[in-house]
Every structure is written in structure tokens, then in C-alpha cells.
């Protein structure tokens, strides 16, 4: 049986913190699908297609990782992909309450799918897509926080 995990999120845009979680998950699972959520209600900076493409480029060297998008209920998407687990990243206690609620709700919706939490390297615990966008908007250097392709995309997007 292949072990398949879904790593869902907005990824608006992907950061080195997300990548750290992806690399850790890739060691535990045969296949990791980074699933970009449509999340129109969050008014993302990047379109769904752009966010998926940024993930796809950044994970190109990881043979068992792929990028996809979804707009349905997460547990339904996970079941359709035959995934046994949902991976989420935990940075600090502040993430815990929401993530705990989400994990228990997903278990209520489908008890066969386990949620696995992964902690990033400590240097990434302060990183969030929101903060990256804020720094980039103000002209700050984000090169040590995001992959090179994301840095380029941010520059291009914010100059438009
Ligand atoms: P969402 O909008 O679903 O929270 P995000 O793209 O912000 O999507 O995050 C996706 C997942 O990655 C979440 O579980 C989040 O807690 C986790 N995450 C975000 N940033 C980091 C980081 N720097 N280190 C580890 N996990 C992270």
C-alpha cells in the first residue's frame, strides 16, 4: 500500500517554512500532494494557477512531491486521492487552537483520515505568507525566507 499525504494550504505564496514541512513529509510518505486551496474569501495576492505553479517549480527536485489545487471539501479531496493523512505545519502555540479544531472537524467528517502535525526548523517558526507579502510590499529583502522563484514572482506581482 502506498502511503499518500495531502499538505493543504493557501500557499499565498509558498515560503521556506512550507518547504521545510514538505521535505519532512516527503521522508515519511511515498507521495506528498501539496494541495493549494482556492480560498477566494482570503483575497489571495496570487491566483490559484500562479500559486500552484510556484509550488510546482519549488518542489521540482523532490521526486515524490507534486502540486495540485482543490476547491472542494478537504476530506473529500483527500479520499479521492486515496490519501491516508493530512499534513499541517505547527509553528507556535498560536497555531494550535485553530489547527486542533480543524483536525477534529476533519476527523468528524471522515474518521479514516489522520491529521499529522509537523514542526519546521526553528528558524522558520516566525515565517508566514502574510508577513512575507508585507515585507515584499515595503521593498524589504525576502530572499532568505522564500525560494528564488517566489522571490521573482513577488517582485513582478508587486510592481504591476
Ligand atoms: P492556510 O491558509 O490553510 O493556513 P497556509 O498556506 O498559511 O494556509 O499554511 C498551510 C499550512 O502550513 C498550515 O498548516 C500552516 O500552519 C503551515 N505553515 C505556514 N507557515 C509555516 C511555517 N513557517 N512553518 C511551518 N508551517 C507553516
PDB file of C-alpha atoms and ligand atoms in Angstrom:
ATOM      1  CA  UNK A   1       0.000   0.000   0.000  1.00  0.00           C
ATOM      2  CA  UNK A   2       1.328   3.419  -0.963  1.00  0.00           C
ATOM      3  CA  UNK A   3       1.395   5.995   1.812  1.00  0.00           C
ATOM      4  CA  UNK A   4      -0.056   9.217   0.485  1.00  0.00           C
ATOM      5  CA  UNK A   5      -0.297  12.556   2.298  1.00  0.00           C
ATOM      6  CA  UNK A   6      -2.035  15.766   1.366  1.00  0.00           C
ATOM      7  CA  UNK A   7      -0.456  19.038   2.531  1.00  0.00           C
ATOM      8  CA  UNK A   8      -3.228  21.614   2.094  1.00  0.00           C
ATOM      9  CA  UNK A   9      -2.977  25.371   2.423  1.00  0.00           C
ATOM     10  CA  UNK A  10      -3.369  28.712   0.715  1.00  0.00           C
ATOM     11  CA  UNK A  11       0.351  28.970  -0.130  1.00  0.00           C
ATOM     12  CA  UNK A  12      -0.047  32.665  -1.000  1.00  0.00           C
ATOM     13  CA  UNK A  13       2.875  32.379  -1.593  1.00  0.00           C
ATOM     14  CA  UNK A  14       4.917  29.294  -0.671  1.00  0.00           C
ATOM     15  CA  UNK A  15       7.631  30.071   1.927  1.00  0.00           C
ATOM     16  CA  UNK A  16      10.728  28.238   3.142  1.00  0.00           C
ATOM     17  CA  UNK A  17       8.662  27.236   6.190  1.00  0.00           C
ATOM     18  CA  UNK A  18       6.189  25.417   3.948  1.00  0.00           C
ATOM     19  CA  UNK A  19       9.098  23.849   2.032  1.00  0.00           C
ATOM     20  CA  UNK A  20      10.638  22.617   5.274  1.00  0.00           C
ATOM     21  CA  UNK A  21       7.379  20.853   6.173  1.00  0.00           C
ATOM     22  CA  UNK A  22       7.138  19.415   2.635  1.00  0.00           C
ATOM     23  CA  UNK A  23      10.686  17.988   2.850  1.00  0.00           C
ATOM     24  CA  UNK A  24       9.960  16.390   6.214  1.00  0.00           C
ATOM     25  CA  UNK A  25       6.697  14.879   4.940  1.00  0.00           C
ATOM     26  CA  UNK A  26       8.439  13.588   1.800  1.00  0.00           C
ATOM     27  CA  UNK A  27      10.657  11.410   4.024  1.00  0.00           C
ATOM     28  CA  UNK A  28       7.662   9.800   5.723  1.00  0.00           C
ATOM     29  CA  UNK A  29       5.301   9.268   2.795  1.00  0.00           C
ATOM     30  CA  UNK A  30       5.618   7.620  -0.625  1.00  0.00           C
ATOM     31  CA  UNK A  31       3.741  10.504  -2.190  1.00  0.00           C
ATOM     32  CA  UNK A  32       3.052  14.029  -0.943  1.00  0.00           C
ATOM     33  CA  UNK A  33       0.483  16.153  -2.732  1.00  0.00           C
ATOM     34  CA  UNK A  34       0.768  19.850  -1.934  1.00  0.00           C
ATOM     35  CA  UNK A  35      -2.845  20.907  -2.422  1.00  0.00           C
ATOM     36  CA  UNK A  36      -3.406  24.604  -2.958  1.00  0.00           C
ATOM     37  CA  UNK A  37      -6.816  25.728  -1.723  1.00  0.00           C
ATOM     38  CA  UNK A  38      -8.803  28.124  -3.869  1.00  0.00           C
ATOM     39  CA  UNK A  39      -9.726  30.254  -0.826  1.00  0.00           C
ATOM     40  CA  UNK A  40     -11.239  33.205  -2.679  1.00  0.00           C
ATOM     41  CA  UNK A  41     -12.583  34.540   0.606  1.00  0.00           C
ATOM     42  CA  UNK A  42      -8.994  35.250   1.708  1.00  0.00           C
ATOM     43  CA  UNK A  43      -8.468  37.505  -1.359  1.00  0.00           C
ATOM     44  CA  UNK A  44      -5.113  35.968  -2.271  1.00  0.00           C
ATOM     45  CA  UNK A  45      -2.370  38.057  -3.896  1.00  0.00           C
ATOM     46  CA  UNK A  46      -1.571  35.277  -6.377  1.00  0.00           C
ATOM     47  CA  UNK A  47      -4.186  33.480  -8.481  1.00  0.00           C
ATOM     48  CA  UNK A  48      -4.804  29.796  -7.847  1.00  0.00           C
ATOM     49  CA  UNK A  49      -2.901  28.855 -11.026  1.00  0.00           C
ATOM     50  CA  UNK A  50       0.043  31.062 -10.020  1.00  0.00           C
ATOM     51  CA  UNK A  51       0.206  29.587  -6.509  1.00  0.00           C
ATOM     52  CA  UNK A  52       0.168  26.026  -7.890  1.00  0.00           C
ATOM     53  CA  UNK A  53       2.896  26.874 -10.415  1.00  0.00           C
ATOM     54  CA  UNK A  54       5.100  28.424  -7.708  1.00  0.00           C
ATOM     55  CA  UNK A  55       4.781  25.244  -5.623  1.00  0.00           C
ATOM     56  CA  UNK A  56       5.361  23.023  -8.672  1.00  0.00           C
ATOM     57  CA  UNK A  57       8.610  24.805  -9.557  1.00  0.00           C
ATOM     58  CA  UNK A  58       9.863  24.848  -5.989  1.00  0.00           C
ATOM     59  CA  UNK A  59       9.318  21.091  -5.464  1.00  0.00           C
ATOM     60  CA  UNK A  60      10.563  20.011  -8.916  1.00  0.00           C
ATOM     61  CA  UNK A  61      13.647  18.338  -7.399  1.00  0.00           C
ATOM     62  CA  UNK A  62      11.615  16.243  -4.934  1.00  0.00           C
ATOM     63  CA  UNK A  63      10.565  13.145  -6.910  1.00  0.00           C
ATOM     64  CA  UNK A  64       7.700  12.093  -4.627  1.00  0.00           C
ATOM     65  CA  UNK A  65       6.139  15.548  -4.247  1.00  0.00           C
ATOM     66  CA  UNK A  66       3.599  17.109  -6.588  1.00  0.00           C
ATOM     67  CA  UNK A  67       1.406  20.198  -6.709  1.00  0.00           C
ATOM     68  CA  UNK A  68      -2.327  20.307  -7.251  1.00  0.00           C
ATOM     69  CA  UNK A  69      -5.293  22.531  -6.425  1.00  0.00           C
ATOM     70  CA  UNK A  70      -8.670  21.843  -4.893  1.00  0.00           C
ATOM     71  CA  UNK A  71     -11.866  23.731  -4.230  1.00  0.00           C
ATOM     72  CA  UNK A  72     -13.976  21.024  -2.616  1.00  0.00           C
ATOM     73  CA  UNK A  73     -14.149  19.825   0.961  1.00  0.00           C
ATOM     74  CA  UNK A  74     -10.624  18.810   2.034  1.00  0.00           C
ATOM     75  CA  UNK A  75     -11.581  15.335   3.319  1.00  0.00           C
ATOM     76  CA  UNK A  76     -13.400  14.615   0.058  1.00  0.00           C
ATOM     77  CA  UNK A  77     -10.370  15.690  -1.953  1.00  0.00           C
ATOM     78  CA  UNK A  78      -8.095  13.563   0.270  1.00  0.00           C
ATOM     79  CA  UNK A  79     -10.321  10.493  -0.124  1.00  0.00           C
ATOM     80  CA  UNK A  80     -10.416  10.956  -3.908  1.00  0.00           C
ATOM     81  CA  UNK A  81      -6.595  10.977  -3.900  1.00  0.00           C
ATOM     82  CA  UNK A  82      -6.586   7.823  -1.722  1.00  0.00           C
ATOM     83  CA  UNK A  83      -4.583   9.697   0.934  1.00  0.00           C
ATOM     84  CA  UNK A  84      -4.282   8.329   4.459  1.00  0.00           C
ATOM     85  CA  UNK A  85      -3.112  11.579   6.016  1.00  0.00           C
ATOM     86  CA  UNK A  86      -3.407  15.338   6.014  1.00  0.00           C
ATOM     87  CA  UNK A  87      -0.206  17.165   6.939  1.00  0.00           C
ATOM     88  CA  UNK A  88      -0.313  20.573   8.618  1.00  0.00           C
ATOM     89  CA  UNK A  89       2.504  22.711   9.958  1.00  0.00           C
ATOM     90  CA  UNK A  90       2.625  23.932  13.533  1.00  0.00           C
ATOM     91  CA  UNK A  91       4.718  26.993  14.242  1.00  0.00           C
ATOM     92  CA  UNK A  92       3.751  28.160  17.672  1.00  0.00           C
ATOM     93  CA  UNK A  93       1.081  27.753  20.316  1.00  0.00           C
ATOM     94  CA  UNK A  94      -0.889  30.392  18.439  1.00  0.00           C
ATOM     95  CA  UNK A  95      -1.400  27.944  15.543  1.00  0.00           C
ATOM     96  CA  UNK A  96      -2.558  25.201  17.866  1.00  0.00           C
ATOM     97  CA  UNK A  97      -6.130  26.184  18.680  1.00  0.00           C
ATOM     98  CA  UNK A  98      -7.253  26.644  15.096  1.00  0.00           C
ATOM     99  CA  UNK A  99      -5.349  23.594  13.833  1.00  0.00           C
ATOM    100  CA  UNK A 100      -6.746  21.414  16.637  1.00  0.00           C
ATOM    101  CA  UNK A 101     -10.291  22.497  15.790  1.00  0.00           C
ATOM    102  CA  UNK A 102      -9.719  21.884  12.087  1.00  0.00           C
ATOM    103  CA  UNK A 103      -8.194  18.424  12.685  1.00  0.00           C
ATOM    104  CA  UNK A 104     -11.069  17.311  14.918  1.00  0.00           C
ATOM    105  CA  UNK A 105     -13.652  18.626  12.462  1.00  0.00           C
ATOM    106  CA  UNK A 106     -11.951  16.783   9.605  1.00  0.00           C
ATOM    107  CA  UNK A 107     -11.957  13.615  11.730  1.00  0.00           C
ATOM    108  CA  UNK A 108     -15.703  14.039  12.313  1.00  0.00           C
ATOM    109  CA  UNK A 109     -16.204  14.378   8.577  1.00  0.00           C
ATOM    110  CA  UNK A 110     -14.019  11.355   7.756  1.00  0.00           C
ATOM    111  CA  UNK A 111     -12.538   9.328  10.568  1.00  0.00           C
ATOM    112  CA  UNK A 112     -10.275   7.325   8.249  1.00  0.00           C
ATOM    113  CA  UNK A 113      -8.008  10.284   7.524  1.00  0.00           C
ATOM    114  CA  UNK A 114      -5.387  11.183  10.125  1.00  0.00           C
ATOM    115  CA  UNK A 115      -4.014  14.702  10.576  1.00  0.00           C
ATOM    116  CA  UNK A 116      -0.262  14.828  11.174  1.00  0.00           C
ATOM    117  CA  UNK A 117       1.420  17.949  12.533  1.00  0.00           C
ATOM    118  CA  UNK A 118       4.980  18.766  11.631  1.00  0.00           C
ATOM    119  CA  UNK A 119       7.188  21.400  13.237  1.00  0.00           C
ATOM    120  CA  UNK A 120       9.512  23.330  10.922  1.00  0.00           C
ATOM    121  CA  UNK A 121      13.167  24.075  11.684  1.00  0.00           C
ATOM    122  CA  UNK A 122      13.170  26.677  14.450  1.00  0.00           C
ATOM    123  CA  UNK A 123      14.474  29.425  12.148  1.00  0.00           C
ATOM    124  CA  UNK A 124      11.240  29.182  10.144  1.00  0.00           C
ATOM    125  CA  UNK A 125       8.801  29.340  13.011  1.00  0.00           C
ATOM    126  CA  UNK A 126       8.319  33.103  12.623  1.00  0.00           C
ATOM    127  CA  UNK A 127       7.557  32.866   8.897  1.00  0.00           C
ATOM    128  CA  UNK A 128       4.120  33.358   7.426  1.00  0.00           C
ATOM    129  CA  UNK A 129       2.920  34.159   3.905  1.00  0.00           C
ATOM    130  CA  UNK A 130       1.228  37.269   5.298  1.00  0.00           C
ATOM    131  CA  UNK A 131       4.475  38.642   6.768  1.00  0.00           C
ATOM    132  CA  UNK A 132       6.392  37.856   3.569  1.00  0.00           C
ATOM    133  CA  UNK A 133       3.864  39.827   1.495  1.00  0.00           C
ATOM    134  CA  UNK A 134       4.080  42.729   3.934  1.00  0.00           C
ATOM    135  CA  UNK A 135       7.902  42.846   3.775  1.00  0.00           C
ATOM    136  CA  UNK A 136       7.930  42.488  -0.020  1.00  0.00           C
ATOM    137  CA  UNK A 137       5.327  45.259  -0.406  1.00  0.00           C
ATOM    138  CA  UNK A 138       7.530  47.590   1.612  1.00  0.00           C
ATOM    139  CA  UNK A 139      10.550  46.747  -0.535  1.00  0.00           C
ATOM    140  CA  UNK A 140      12.298  44.526   2.021  1.00  0.00           C
ATOM    141  CA  UNK A 141      14.574  41.605   1.163  1.00  0.00           C
ATOM    142  CA  UNK A 142      12.745  38.276   1.396  1.00  0.00           C
ATOM    143  CA  UNK A 143      15.472  36.168  -0.244  1.00  0.00           C
ATOM    144  CA  UNK A 144      16.211  34.098   2.866  1.00  0.00           C
ATOM    145  CA  UNK A 145      12.524  33.401   3.544  1.00  0.00           C
ATOM    146  CA  UNK A 146      11.196  32.160   0.189  1.00  0.00           C
ATOM    147  CA  UNK A 147      12.505  30.070  -2.734  1.00  0.00           C
ATOM    148  CA  UNK A 148      14.091  32.055  -5.606  1.00  0.00           C
ATOM    149  CA  UNK A 149      11.117  31.568  -7.951  1.00  0.00           C
ATOM    150  CA  UNK A 150       8.753  33.019  -5.330  1.00  0.00           C
ATOM    151  CA  UNK A 151      11.043  35.988  -4.775  1.00  0.00           C
ATOM    152  CA  UNK A 152      10.959  36.766  -8.506  1.00  0.00           C
ATOM    153  CA  UNK A 153       7.177  36.319  -8.673  1.00  0.00           C
ATOM    154  CA  UNK A 154       6.667  38.662  -5.702  1.00  0.00           C
ATOM    155  CA  UNK A 155       8.778  41.383  -7.323  1.00  0.00           C
ATOM    156  CA  UNK A 156       6.864  41.061 -10.575  1.00  0.00           C
ATOM    157  CA  UNK A 157       3.426  40.967  -8.942  1.00  0.00           C
ATOM    158  CA  UNK A 158       4.035  43.956  -6.687  1.00  0.00           C
ATOM    159  CA  UNK A 159       5.374  46.125  -9.489  1.00  0.00           C
ATOM    160  CA  UNK A 160       2.177  45.561 -11.593  1.00  0.00           C
TER     161      UNK A 160
HETATM  162  P1  LIG B   1      -3.833  28.196   5.495  1.00  0.00           P
HETATM  163  O1  LIG B   1      -4.434  29.426   4.908  1.00  0.00           O
HETATM  164  O2  LIG B   1      -4.588  26.949   5.199  1.00  0.00           O
HETATM  165  O3  LIG B   1      -3.404  28.292   6.933  1.00  0.00           O
HETATM  166  P2  LIG B   1      -1.089  28.495   4.768  1.00  0.00           P
HETATM  167  O4  LIG B   1      -0.539  28.487   3.393  1.00  0.00           O
HETATM  168  O5  LIG B   1      -0.971  29.757   5.528  1.00  0.00           O
HETATM  169  O6  LIG B   1      -2.539  28.002   4.614  1.00  0.00           O
HETATM  170  O7  LIG B   1      -0.419  27.331   5.607  1.00  0.00           O
HETATM  171  C1  LIG B   1      -0.555  25.983   5.259  1.00  0.00           C
HETATM  172  C2  LIG B   1      -0.056  25.128   6.398  1.00  0.00           C
HETATM  173  O8  LIG B   1       1.327  25.367   6.599  1.00  0.00           O
HETATM  174  C3  LIG B   1      -0.709  25.417   7.743  1.00  0.00           C
HETATM  175  O9  LIG B   1      -0.794  24.204   8.463  1.00  0.00           O
HETATM  176  C4  LIG B   1       0.246  26.359   8.423  1.00  0.00           C
HETATM  177  O10 LIG B   1       0.161  26.266   9.819  1.00  0.00           O
HETATM  178  C5  LIG B   1       1.558  25.805   7.918  1.00  0.00           C
HETATM  179  N1  LIG B   1       2.618  26.816   7.883  1.00  0.00           N
HETATM  180  C6  LIG B   1       2.568  28.081   7.426  1.00  0.00           C
HETATM  181  N2  LIG B   1       3.746  28.699   7.571  1.00  0.00           N
HETATM  182  C7  LIG B   1       4.585  27.796   8.143  1.00  0.00           C
HETATM  183  C8  LIG B   1       5.932  27.814   8.591  1.00  0.00           C
HETATM  184  N3  LIG B   1       6.672  28.920   8.512  1.00  0.00           N
HETATM  185  N4  LIG B   1       6.429  26.709   9.130  1.00  0.00           N
HETATM  186  C9  LIG B   1       5.675  25.599   9.251  1.00  0.00           C
HETATM  187  N5  LIG B   1       4.398  25.501   8.885  1.00  0.00           N
HETATM  188  C10 LIG B   1       3.849  26.583   8.326  1.00  0.00           C
END
